[in-house]
Structure formats: C-alpha cells, structure tokens
XYZ file of C-alpha atoms in Angstrom:
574
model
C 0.000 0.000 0.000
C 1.225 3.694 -0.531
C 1.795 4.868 3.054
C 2.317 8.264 2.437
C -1.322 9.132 3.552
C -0.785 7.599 6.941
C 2.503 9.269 7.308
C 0.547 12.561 6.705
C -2.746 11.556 8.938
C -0.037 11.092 11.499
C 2.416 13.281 11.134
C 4.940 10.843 10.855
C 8.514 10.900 9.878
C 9.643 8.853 6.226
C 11.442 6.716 9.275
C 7.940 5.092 9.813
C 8.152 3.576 6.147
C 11.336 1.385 6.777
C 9.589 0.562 10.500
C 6.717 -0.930 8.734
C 8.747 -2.628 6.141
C 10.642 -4.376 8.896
C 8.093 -4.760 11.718
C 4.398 -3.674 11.347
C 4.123 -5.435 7.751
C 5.229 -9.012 9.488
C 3.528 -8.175 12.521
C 0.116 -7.876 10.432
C 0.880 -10.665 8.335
C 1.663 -13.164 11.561
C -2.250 -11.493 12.694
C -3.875 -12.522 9.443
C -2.045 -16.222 9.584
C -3.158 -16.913 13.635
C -6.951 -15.546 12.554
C -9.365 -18.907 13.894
C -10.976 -20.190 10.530
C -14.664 -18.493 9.894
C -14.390 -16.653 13.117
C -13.731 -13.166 14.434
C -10.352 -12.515 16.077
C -9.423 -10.046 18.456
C -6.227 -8.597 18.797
C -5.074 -6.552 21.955
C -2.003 -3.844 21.469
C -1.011 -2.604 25.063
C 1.369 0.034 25.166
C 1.886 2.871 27.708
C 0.910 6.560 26.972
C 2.980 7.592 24.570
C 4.092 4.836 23.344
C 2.481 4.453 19.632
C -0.009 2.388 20.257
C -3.006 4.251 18.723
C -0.564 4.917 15.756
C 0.328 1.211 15.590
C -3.711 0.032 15.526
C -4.470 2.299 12.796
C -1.303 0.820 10.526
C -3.106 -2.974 10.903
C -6.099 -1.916 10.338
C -5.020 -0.104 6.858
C -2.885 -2.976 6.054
C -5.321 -5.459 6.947
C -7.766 -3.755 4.931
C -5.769 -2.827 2.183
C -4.498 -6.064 1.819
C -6.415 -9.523 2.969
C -10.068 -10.099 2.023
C -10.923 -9.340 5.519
C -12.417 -6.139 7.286
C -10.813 -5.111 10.060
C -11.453 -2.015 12.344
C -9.744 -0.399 15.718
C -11.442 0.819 19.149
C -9.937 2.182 22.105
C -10.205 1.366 25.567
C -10.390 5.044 26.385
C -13.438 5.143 24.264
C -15.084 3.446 26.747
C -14.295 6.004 30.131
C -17.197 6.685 31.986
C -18.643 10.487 31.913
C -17.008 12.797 34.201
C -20.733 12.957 36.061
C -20.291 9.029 36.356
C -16.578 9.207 38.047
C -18.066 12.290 40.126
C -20.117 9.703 41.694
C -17.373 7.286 42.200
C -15.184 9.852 43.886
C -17.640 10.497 46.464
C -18.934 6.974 47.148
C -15.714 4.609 46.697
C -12.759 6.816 46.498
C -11.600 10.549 45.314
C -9.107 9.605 42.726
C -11.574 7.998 40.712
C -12.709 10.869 39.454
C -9.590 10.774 37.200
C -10.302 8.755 34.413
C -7.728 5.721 33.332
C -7.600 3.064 35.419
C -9.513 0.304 35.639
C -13.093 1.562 37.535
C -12.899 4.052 35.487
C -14.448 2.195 32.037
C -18.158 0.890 31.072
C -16.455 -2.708 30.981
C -20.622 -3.930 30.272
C -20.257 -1.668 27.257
C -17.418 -2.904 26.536
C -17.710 -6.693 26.844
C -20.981 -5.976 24.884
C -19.909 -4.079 21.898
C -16.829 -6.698 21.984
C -18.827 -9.882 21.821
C -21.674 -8.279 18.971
C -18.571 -7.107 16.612
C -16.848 -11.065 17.257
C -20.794 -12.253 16.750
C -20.661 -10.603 13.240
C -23.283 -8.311 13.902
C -23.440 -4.591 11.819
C -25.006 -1.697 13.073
C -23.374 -1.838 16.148
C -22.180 1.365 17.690
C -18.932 2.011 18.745
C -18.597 4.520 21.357
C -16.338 7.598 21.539
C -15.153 9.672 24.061
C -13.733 13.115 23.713
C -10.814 13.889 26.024
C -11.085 17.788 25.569
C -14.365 17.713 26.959
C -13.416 15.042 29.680
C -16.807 12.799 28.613
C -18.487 10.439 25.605
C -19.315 11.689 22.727
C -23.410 12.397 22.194
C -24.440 8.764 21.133
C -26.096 9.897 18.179
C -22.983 10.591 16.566
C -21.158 7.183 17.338
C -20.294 5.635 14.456
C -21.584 1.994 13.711
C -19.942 -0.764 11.628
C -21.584 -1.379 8.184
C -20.383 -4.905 7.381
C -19.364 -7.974 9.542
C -15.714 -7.465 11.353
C -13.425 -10.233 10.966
C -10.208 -8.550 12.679
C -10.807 -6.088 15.851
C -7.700 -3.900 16.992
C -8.460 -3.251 20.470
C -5.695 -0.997 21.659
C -5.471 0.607 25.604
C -2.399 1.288 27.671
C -3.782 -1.366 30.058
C -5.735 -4.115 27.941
C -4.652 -7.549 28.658
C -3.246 -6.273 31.939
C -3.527 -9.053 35.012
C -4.304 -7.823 38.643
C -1.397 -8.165 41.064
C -1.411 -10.202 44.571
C -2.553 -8.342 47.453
C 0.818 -8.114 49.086
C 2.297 -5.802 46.491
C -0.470 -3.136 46.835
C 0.884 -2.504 50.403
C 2.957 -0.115 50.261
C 2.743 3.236 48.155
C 4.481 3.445 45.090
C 4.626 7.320 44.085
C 3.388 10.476 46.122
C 0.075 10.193 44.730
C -0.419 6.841 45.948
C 1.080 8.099 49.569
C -0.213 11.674 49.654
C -3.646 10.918 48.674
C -4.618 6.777 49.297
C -2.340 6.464 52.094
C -4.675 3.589 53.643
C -4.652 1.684 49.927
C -8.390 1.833 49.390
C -8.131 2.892 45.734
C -5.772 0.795 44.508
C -7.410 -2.111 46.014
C -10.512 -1.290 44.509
C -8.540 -0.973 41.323
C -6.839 -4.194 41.570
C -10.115 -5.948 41.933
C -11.736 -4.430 39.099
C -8.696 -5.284 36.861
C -8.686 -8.593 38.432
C -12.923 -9.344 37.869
C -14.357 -7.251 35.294
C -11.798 -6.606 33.108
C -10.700 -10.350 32.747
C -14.042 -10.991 31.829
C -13.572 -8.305 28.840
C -9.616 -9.260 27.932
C -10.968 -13.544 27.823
C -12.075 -12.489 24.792
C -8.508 -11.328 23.121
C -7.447 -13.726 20.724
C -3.700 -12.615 20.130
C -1.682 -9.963 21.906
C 0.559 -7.231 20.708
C 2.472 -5.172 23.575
C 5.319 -2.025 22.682
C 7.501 -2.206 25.526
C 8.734 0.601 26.996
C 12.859 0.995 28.077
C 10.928 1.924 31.621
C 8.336 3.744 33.883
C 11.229 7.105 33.517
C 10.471 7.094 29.698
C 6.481 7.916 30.113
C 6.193 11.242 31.107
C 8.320 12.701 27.992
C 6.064 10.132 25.520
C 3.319 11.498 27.121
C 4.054 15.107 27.186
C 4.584 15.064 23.575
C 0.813 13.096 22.884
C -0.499 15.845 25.113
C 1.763 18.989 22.734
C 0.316 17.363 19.687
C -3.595 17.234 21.363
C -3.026 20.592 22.754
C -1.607 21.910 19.137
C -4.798 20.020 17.476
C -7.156 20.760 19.551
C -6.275 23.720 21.802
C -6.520 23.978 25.361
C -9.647 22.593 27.217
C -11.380 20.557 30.122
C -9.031 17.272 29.271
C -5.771 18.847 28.806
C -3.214 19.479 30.936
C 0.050 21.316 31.942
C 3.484 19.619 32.717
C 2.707 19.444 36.926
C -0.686 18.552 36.077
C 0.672 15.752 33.815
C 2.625 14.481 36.374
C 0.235 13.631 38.973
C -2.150 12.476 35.962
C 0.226 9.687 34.868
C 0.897 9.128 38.621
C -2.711 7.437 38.478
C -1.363 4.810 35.795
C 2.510 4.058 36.929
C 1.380 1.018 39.256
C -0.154 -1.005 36.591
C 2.005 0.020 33.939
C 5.511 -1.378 35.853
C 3.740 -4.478 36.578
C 3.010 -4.630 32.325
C 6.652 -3.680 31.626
C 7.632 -6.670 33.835
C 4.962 -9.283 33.454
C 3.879 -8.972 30.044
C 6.329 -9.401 27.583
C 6.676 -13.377 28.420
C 2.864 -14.000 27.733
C 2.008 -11.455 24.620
C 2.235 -13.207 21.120
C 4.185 -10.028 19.631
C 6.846 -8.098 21.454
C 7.665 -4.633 19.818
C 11.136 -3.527 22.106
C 11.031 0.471 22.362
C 14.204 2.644 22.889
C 14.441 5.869 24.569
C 14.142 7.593 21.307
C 10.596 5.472 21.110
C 11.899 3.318 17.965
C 11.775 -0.226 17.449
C 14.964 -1.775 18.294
C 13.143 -5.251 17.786
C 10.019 -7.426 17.454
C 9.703 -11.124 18.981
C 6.870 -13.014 17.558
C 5.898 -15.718 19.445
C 5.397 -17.952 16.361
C 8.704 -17.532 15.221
C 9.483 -19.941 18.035
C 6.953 -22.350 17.684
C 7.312 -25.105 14.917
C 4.816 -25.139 12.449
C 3.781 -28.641 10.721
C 4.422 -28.969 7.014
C 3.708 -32.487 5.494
C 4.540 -33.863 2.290
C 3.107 -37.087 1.081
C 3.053 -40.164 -1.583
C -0.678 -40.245 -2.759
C -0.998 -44.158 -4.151
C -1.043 -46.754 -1.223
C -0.154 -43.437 1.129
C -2.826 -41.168 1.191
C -5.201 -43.017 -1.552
C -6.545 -46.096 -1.187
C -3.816 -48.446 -3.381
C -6.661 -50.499 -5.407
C -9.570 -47.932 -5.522
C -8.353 -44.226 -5.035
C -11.551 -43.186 -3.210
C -11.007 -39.594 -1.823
C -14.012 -39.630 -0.106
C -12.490 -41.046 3.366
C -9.851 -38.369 3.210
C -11.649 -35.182 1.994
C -12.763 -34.274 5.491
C -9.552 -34.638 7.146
C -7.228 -32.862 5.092
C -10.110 -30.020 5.031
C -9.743 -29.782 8.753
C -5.503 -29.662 8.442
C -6.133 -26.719 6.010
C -8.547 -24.840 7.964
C -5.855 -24.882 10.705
C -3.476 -23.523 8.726
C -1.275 -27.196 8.330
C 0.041 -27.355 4.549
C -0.411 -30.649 2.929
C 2.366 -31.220 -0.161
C 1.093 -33.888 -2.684
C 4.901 -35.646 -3.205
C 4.374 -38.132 -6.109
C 4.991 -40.033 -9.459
C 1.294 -38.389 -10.755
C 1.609 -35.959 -13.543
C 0.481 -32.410 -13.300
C -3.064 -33.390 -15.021
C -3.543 -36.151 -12.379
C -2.753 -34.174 -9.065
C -4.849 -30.748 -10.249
C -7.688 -32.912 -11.032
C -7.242 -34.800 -7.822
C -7.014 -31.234 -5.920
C -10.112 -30.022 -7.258
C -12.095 -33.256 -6.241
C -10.574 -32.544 -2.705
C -10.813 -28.562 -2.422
C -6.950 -28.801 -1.835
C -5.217 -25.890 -3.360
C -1.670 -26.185 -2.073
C 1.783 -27.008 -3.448
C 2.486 -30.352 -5.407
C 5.679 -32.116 -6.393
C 5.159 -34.205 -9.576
C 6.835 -37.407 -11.535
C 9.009 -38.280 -8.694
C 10.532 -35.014 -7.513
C 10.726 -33.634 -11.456
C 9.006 -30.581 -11.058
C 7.125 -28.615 -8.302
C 3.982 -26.506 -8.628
C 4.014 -23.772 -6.742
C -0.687 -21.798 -6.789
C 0.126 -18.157 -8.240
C 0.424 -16.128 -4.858
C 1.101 -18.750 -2.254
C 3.809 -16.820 -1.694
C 4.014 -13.283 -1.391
C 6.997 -13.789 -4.312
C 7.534 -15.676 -7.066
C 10.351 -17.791 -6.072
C 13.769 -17.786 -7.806
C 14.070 -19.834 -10.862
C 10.179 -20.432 -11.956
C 8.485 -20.006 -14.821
C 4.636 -19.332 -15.138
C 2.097 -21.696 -16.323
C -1.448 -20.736 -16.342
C -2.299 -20.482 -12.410
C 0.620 -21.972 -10.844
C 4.533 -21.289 -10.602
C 6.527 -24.456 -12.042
C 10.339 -24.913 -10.999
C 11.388 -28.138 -12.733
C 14.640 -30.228 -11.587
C 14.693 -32.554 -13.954
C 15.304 -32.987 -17.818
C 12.145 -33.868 -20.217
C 11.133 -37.138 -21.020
C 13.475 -37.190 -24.223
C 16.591 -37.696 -22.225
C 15.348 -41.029 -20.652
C 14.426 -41.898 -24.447
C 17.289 -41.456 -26.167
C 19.225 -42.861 -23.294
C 17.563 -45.591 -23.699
C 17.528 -45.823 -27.455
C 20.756 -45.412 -27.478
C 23.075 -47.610 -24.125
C 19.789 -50.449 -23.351
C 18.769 -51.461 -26.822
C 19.825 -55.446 -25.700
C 16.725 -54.699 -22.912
C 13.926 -53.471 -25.519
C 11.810 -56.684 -25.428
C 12.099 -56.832 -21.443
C 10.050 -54.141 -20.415
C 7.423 -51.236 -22.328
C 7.881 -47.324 -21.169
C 4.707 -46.173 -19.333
C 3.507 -44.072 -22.315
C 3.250 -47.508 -25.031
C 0.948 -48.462 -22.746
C -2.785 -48.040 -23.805
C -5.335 -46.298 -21.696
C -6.889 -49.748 -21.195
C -3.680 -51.525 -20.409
C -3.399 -48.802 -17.923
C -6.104 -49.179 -16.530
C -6.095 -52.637 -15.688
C -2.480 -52.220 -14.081
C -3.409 -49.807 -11.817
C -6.876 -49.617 -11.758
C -7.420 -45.940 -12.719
C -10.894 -45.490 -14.837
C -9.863 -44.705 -18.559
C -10.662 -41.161 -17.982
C -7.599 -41.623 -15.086
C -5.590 -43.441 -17.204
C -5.327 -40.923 -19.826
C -4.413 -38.454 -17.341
C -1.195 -40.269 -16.334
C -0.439 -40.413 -19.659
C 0.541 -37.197 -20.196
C 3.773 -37.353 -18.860
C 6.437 -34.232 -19.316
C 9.814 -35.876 -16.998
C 9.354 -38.960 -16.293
C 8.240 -42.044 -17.693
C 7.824 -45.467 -15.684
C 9.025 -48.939 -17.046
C 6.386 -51.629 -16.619
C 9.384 -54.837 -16.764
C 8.473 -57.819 -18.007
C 11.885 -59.782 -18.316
C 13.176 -61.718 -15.505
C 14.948 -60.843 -12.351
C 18.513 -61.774 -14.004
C 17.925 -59.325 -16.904
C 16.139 -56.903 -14.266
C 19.457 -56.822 -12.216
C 21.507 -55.931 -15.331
C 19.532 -53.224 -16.852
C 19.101 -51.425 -13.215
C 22.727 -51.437 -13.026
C 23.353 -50.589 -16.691
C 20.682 -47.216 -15.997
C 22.836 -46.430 -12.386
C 25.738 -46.371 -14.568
C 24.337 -43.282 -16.863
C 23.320 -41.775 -13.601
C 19.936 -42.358 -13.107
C 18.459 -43.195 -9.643
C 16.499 -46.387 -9.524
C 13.515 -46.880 -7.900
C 11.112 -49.460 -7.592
C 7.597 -48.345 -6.950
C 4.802 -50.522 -5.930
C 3.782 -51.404 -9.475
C 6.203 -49.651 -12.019
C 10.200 -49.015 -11.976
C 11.461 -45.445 -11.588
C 14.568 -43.509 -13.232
C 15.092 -40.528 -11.717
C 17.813 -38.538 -13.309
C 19.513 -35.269 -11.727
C 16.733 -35.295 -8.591
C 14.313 -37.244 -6.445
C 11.460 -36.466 -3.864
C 13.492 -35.970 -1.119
C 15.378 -33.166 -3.593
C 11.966 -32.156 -4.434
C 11.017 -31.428 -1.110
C 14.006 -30.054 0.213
C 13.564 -27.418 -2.743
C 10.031 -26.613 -1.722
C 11.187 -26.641 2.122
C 13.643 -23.793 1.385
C 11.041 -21.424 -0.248
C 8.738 -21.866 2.647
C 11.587 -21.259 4.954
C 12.274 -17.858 3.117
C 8.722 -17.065 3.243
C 7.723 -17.462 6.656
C 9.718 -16.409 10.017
C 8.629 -19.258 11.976
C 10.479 -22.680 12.022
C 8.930 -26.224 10.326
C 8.833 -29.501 11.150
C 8.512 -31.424 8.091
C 6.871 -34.869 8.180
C 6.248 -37.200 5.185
C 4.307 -40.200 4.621
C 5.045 -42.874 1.453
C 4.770 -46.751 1.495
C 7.410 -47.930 -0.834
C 11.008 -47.665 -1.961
C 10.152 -44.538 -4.191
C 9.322 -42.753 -1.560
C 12.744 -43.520 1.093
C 14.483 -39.978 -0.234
C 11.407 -37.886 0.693
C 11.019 -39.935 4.223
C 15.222 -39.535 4.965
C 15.127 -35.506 4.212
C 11.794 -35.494 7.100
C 11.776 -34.785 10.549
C 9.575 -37.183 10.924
C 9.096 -40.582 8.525
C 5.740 -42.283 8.411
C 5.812 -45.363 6.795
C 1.724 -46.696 5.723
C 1.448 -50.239 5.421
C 0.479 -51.080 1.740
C 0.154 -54.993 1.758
C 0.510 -54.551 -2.237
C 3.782 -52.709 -2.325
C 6.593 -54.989 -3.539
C 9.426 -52.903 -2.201
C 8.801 -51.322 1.288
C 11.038 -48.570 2.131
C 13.915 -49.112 4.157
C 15.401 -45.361 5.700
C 19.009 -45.192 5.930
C 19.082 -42.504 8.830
C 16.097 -42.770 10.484
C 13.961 -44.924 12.485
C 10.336 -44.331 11.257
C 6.424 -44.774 12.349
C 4.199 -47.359 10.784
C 0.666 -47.136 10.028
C -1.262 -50.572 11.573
C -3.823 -49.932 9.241
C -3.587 -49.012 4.924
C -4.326 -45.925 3.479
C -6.532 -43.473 3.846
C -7.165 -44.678 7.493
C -3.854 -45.782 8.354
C -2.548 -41.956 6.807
C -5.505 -40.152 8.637
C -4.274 -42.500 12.286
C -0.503 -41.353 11.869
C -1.180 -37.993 11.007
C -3.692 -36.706 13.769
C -1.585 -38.992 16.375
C 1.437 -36.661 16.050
C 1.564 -34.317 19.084
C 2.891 -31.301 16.749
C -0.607 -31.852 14.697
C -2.654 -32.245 17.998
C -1.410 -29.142 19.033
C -1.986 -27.030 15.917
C -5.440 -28.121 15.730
C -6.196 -27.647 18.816
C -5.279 -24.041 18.799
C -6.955 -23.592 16.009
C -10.355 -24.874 17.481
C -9.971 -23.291 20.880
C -13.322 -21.430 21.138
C -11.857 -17.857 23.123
C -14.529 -16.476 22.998
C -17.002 -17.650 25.503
C-alpha cells in the first residue's frame, strides 16, 4: 500500500516507512495467519501513553484492509471512560481519585464486553462509542459511528488491555506520592486491583492474540506522554481534558502502578513483542510464532494417502479439510503428472503445493507466496520450478546404451489407456491423465529378475536413480522427492519467520528420499507394495492400518498436529 497518507494523517517521519517494512508489515501478516478459521479474532495492542499504540492500531487496520479479504477495524479502551458525572459519583462513594479517568473503575467494561462480543458475533449496526478527552466525557451517542459490514479482525488498543491484577501483598505499600499523599490507607488501589482482576478479565478472555510495545521503563512515560499531550493541545487547543506539565505528572501518577507491573509481566505472555528505545523506535520485534514449529507435510498419494486399489477420496476429503482450515500445509509428493494431481485437488478442495513425476518438477498456486520464487516459470495459475530434464533424455538414453533390454520391459507411455487401466486400476478417464507425462516415464518390466538386475545397473551407470515403486520401476535422473522437497522446504523457509517440522508419509522404496530428508518418517502399510522402504538414517512410524485410514491415524496422532489443531479450534470467545 502507498503509506504516504498515513505518514501525513499522522504526522509521521519517512522513518515510519522502513519501520513498517521491517516490523508492522510481518507483525500484520503473523495477525492474518493466527486468525481462527470463519471466526472473528481479536487482537489486543497494550502500550503505555505515549508509546504508539493508537498509531500502531491504525497501521493494521489499513494494512489489513488494504491487503487480505478481511475487514478489520480499531477501538480504544479510552473510548469506553465513563462520563465525568459518572466518576463524580465514584469519587464520592468509593474513592476521590476515581474521578480521574484511566484506570480500571474508570471504564463501562458492560459496554465494553458488549460491543466486543456483537462485533466477534458478526453483527453490523453496532455502535462504537467515543469519548472526547477535551471535553473530559463520551461523545453524544447519536454521533457514534456503527460498523456497516461484519468485522473479521478487531484492533483493540489501551495502555492497560490484557493487563492481570497483582497479589494483594504488592499493593501494600505506596508506590509514588500520589499513591502516599492521597490513598495512604490503599483503598483505591485495592478497589482498582479488583476491578482489573474481575471485570476486566471478563472483557480481555475475549482477546485472541496480543501485541504489547515495551517501553525501556516507567522514567520514559512522562516525555512520551508530554509530547501526545503537545500534539492534542496543538490540534485541539486547550480545554477541560488537557493538561500542563505538573498537572501531567500527577495524571500519569494514576497509571505508573499497573504500567511497571506490564513492563515486567507482560512481555513473556504477549504473542508479539515490539522492544522500544528511549528515542521510542523499534529496536526489535519477537513473535511468538517464530518460536513455535509449524507442521508442514509432504506425502506419496498411491497406497499413502489413496486407497492403493480404488483411489476413493471420499475417506480423506474431510480430514485434510480440517488440516487446512488450521493452517497445516499438505504437499502432494508423487509419481502423478500435473493433469492427475490438479484434477485430484479439485475433487478434494486442496489448493496447495504439489511435487510431480518423482521429484521432477514442483507446482508452486500463483500467490502462495508473497513472491515468485527464484528460478520459476509461469504456467497458467501456478509457478513451475522443474529439476529434472524432459522425457526425451530417458528416451534417447535408452535408445541409445539399453537397446539389448527393448523386449524386457514397455515405457509407461506404449501403454494403452486400457492396459493402464487394468495395471493400476485408474478409470480410462484416469488413465489418460497419467499419460501425459512431461519428466518422467515409468518402465512396466516384463523380463526376468537376471535381466532386471543388469539393466538397473546398466541405468545407475548413466546416472539415473532407480527406484522401484509398488507397481512400475522409476529412473530418476539429476533429482528425487526428497530433492523435491528439500527445494520446496527452502522457499517456505524464506517465506515465513517461523520454524517447520517437516513430516512425510510414502509406502514404498520410491518414496525412502522424501522420508530420509523429514523430521519425521511415516511409513503406511500397503500390503501390495513390492518394495517397502527401508530409511538409511532414520527410524520411522508405521501405520497398523492401509491408506486413507492408516494416513488419517498417523497424522492426527502426532503431538505437533494435535497441538496445531487444537489451537486452532480453541473457542476464546465464551
């Protein structure tokens, strides 16, 4: 997006540019990629006063909105303050510093949790109050503004949102002169602890993710906040809710308790950590999913993930819907052309990355990534990086060093669509998919094992990898699937900031490379493969059961799996 109207709506330096090139940009794009599938998300930015917070919400919600399908929007906590009749009323009955607004006590929190839980619920119409800090009370309600369409993204930015209540020891003794001059006995901050600690949790059970600006310390406040209150005072001019430098003091006295127990407290629990300097720049941003392993599976599809005689996807369809929906990428790793696996995709919904004829060439959907990747070319709606040489090299090669083998074996592409389909037991329809073959091309032997040991070691000596598959024999030349993957592994690697753990699935010898380069090898028990795979460096799971069920048993028994999918069904929001 061109940022140079928020620069000006701000009146921000060009230095805000290369800030959201290196922090705000990731930050929103680690939002978009923790949103709950086909529900609302709330996102929490805590920040003390001063500290960019406001600034920060507004960024998301133009990038959000500028960039993803999904509307997003941004209230305030302080939107929410009671009138200055309301904390009147408090001062007299509870305590005299209430009638300051800012801490908690101080907020509608039934407003609050209700315009919260409508905007999660999808609901327009729904007005969103404001409150006018010149005037020290809400806005008329008439002129609240309500949301037109469903929200799908809520910035919900407050110096104290997401704040926790402290023990009752700590609240003993006084922490600044305001807290000793003028609640000597502790009655307001008790009362405020208790609000933060009933109330307000049930408001901040709602947050879905949380994004905190830290602060160098409590010392760095007052200047933040003295230059928020020059640039309201220079916008607005001098009124009811603005105040001079001693006045300021004692006014931010009101928040220091709370806002030292954030500084300390918060940054281990918050799922992005923006680290301020004096000079209130990012020096650094910690995402919490840039520490947590993300699944990434790549899999055989005949005998693995399909059903070796019968290829139903029916058994399958749900599960690998449910993966997707929680963000878990699925890679189709396999000796199926490209007309085979997008056909296949589109009977399953699955659009997602595919490696094709053995690791020959990978297909990448048009804007998977945010960047085409090095090195492909484009081809209609997907971005193909090929490894290995057309199918003419295996020809000639053959034509030309295995002549004495001709009547031992027929190339995959003689074959007839009916031969084909009796082998494998594709429909003709099927069959003629596999037939269009563009790297690779199968040998179906038919000579004895003595012959078959001399041509496999006559192809190994031209440099072709040898596999045995469970119903055809495989030359690979110049890659494999574990290349394949490793390839593919890379540009998701350069894409994302978090790490993977890759795990991969086959149930024959054709599949050992992809299994070896894996974190984690799952071998499914295919009582029709004739060469099971045998991992050199690994030990490796097996399925009890075949494919699909045996795939779908491995799969959502892995604890990395239980956990993404649990996170991704956790219902936050009451």
């Amino acid at each position: 997006m061109d940022i140079t109207p928020f620069l000006v709506k701000h009146q921000l330096p060009l230095k805000y540019q290369y800030l959201s090139e290196q922090f705000f940009i990731p930050l929103a794009e680690d939002i978009v990629s923790a949103k709950p599938s086909n529900q609302s998300m709330l996102v929490a930015v805590n920040g003390c006063q001063g500290s960019g917070k406001t600034t920060l919400a507004d960024f998301l919600v133009t990038w959000i909105n500028s960039n993803t399908e999904f509307n997003s929007i941004s209230i305030s906590i302080d939107d929410f303050y009671y009138s200055a009749a309301h904390r009147a009323s408090l001062a007299k009955d509870v305590h005299p510093l209430f009638a300051t607004r800012g801490v908690p006590g101080t907020h509608d929190t039934e407003l609050m949790k209700q315009t919260i839980t409508d905007l999660l619920a999808g609901k327009t119409g729904i007005a969103l109050p404001q409150f006018d800090k010149q005037s020290d009370d809400p806005v008329a309600k008439q002129l609240w503004q309500k949301n037109e369409k469903p929200v799908d993204i809520i910035l919900f930015e407050g110096w104290c949102v997401g704040s926790t209540a402290q023990q009752p020891y700590q609240l003993e003794q006084p922490i600044n002169e305001l807290e000793q001059h003028e609640d000597d006995a502790g009655m307001w901050r008790r009362c405020v602890n208790s609000c933060l600690a009933n109330e307000y949790q049930n408001v901040f059970a709602l947050i879905d993710y949380t994004v905190m600006l830290q602060a160098p310390s409590f010392e760095d406040v007052y200047g933040w906040r003295l230059e928020q209150e020059q640039k309201l005072l220079a916008k607005k001019g001098t009124g009811k809710g603005t105040f001079d430098e001693a006045s300021l003091v004692r006014f931010i006295s009101h928040f220091e308790r709370i806002t030292r127990e954030n500084l300390q407290t918060l940054p281990e629990s918050v799922d992005a950590l923006l680290t301020l300097d004096e000079a209130r720049d990012i020096s650094a941003m910690t995402l919490k999913a840039d520490s947590v392993p993300q699944p990434l599976i790549f899999t055989d599809l005949d005998g693995t993930l399909l059903n070796h005689d019968d290829y139903d996807c029916a058994a399958i369809k749900p599960f690998l819907a449910q993966l997707a929906d929680s963000g878990i990428t699925v890679v189709f790793n396999t000796s199926k052309t490209f007309a085979e696996v997008t056909q296949l995709q589109a009977m399953l919904g699955h659009n997602q990355p595919f490696i094709t004829e053995n690791g020959s060439a990978i297909y990448i959907p048009k804007f998977f990534f945010p960047i085409k990747p090095i090195g492909c070319e484009e081809l209609e709606l997907y971005w193909r990086y090929a490894l290995a040489p057309r199918c003419a090299k295996l020809h000639e090669d053959l034509k030309s060093h295995a002549s004495a083998f001709s009547n031992c074996y027929r190339l995959f592409s003689e074959l007839s669509k009916q031969e084909v389909t009796e082998l494998t037991g594709l429909s003709t329809a099927q069959s003629e998919l596999a037939l269009t073959r563009e790297y690779s091309d199968p040998i179906y032997w038919q000579g004895d094992d003595e012959q078959l040991g001399a041509f496999l070691a006559l192809m190994e000596s031209l440099a072709y990898e040898v596999l045995v598959g469970g119903r055809f024999i495989h030359l690979n030349k110049q890659t494999n699937k574990g290349q394949a993957q490793s390839w593919l592994l890379e540009q998701f690697k350069q894409h994302y900031r978090h790490p993977f753990t890759t795990i991969a699935l086959g149930d024959s010898q054709n599949d050992m490379a992809m299994l070896d380069e894996a974190d984690i090898a799952i071998l499914i028990t295919n009582p029709n493969s004739k060469a099971k795979a045998k991992l050199a460096h690994k030990p490796w799971r097996v399925s009890e059961r075949p494919a699909p069920l045996g795939w779908i048993d491995e799969v959502a028994d892995l604890q990395i799996i239980k956990a993404q999918l649990a996170s991704k069904q956790e219902q936050s929001h009451g």
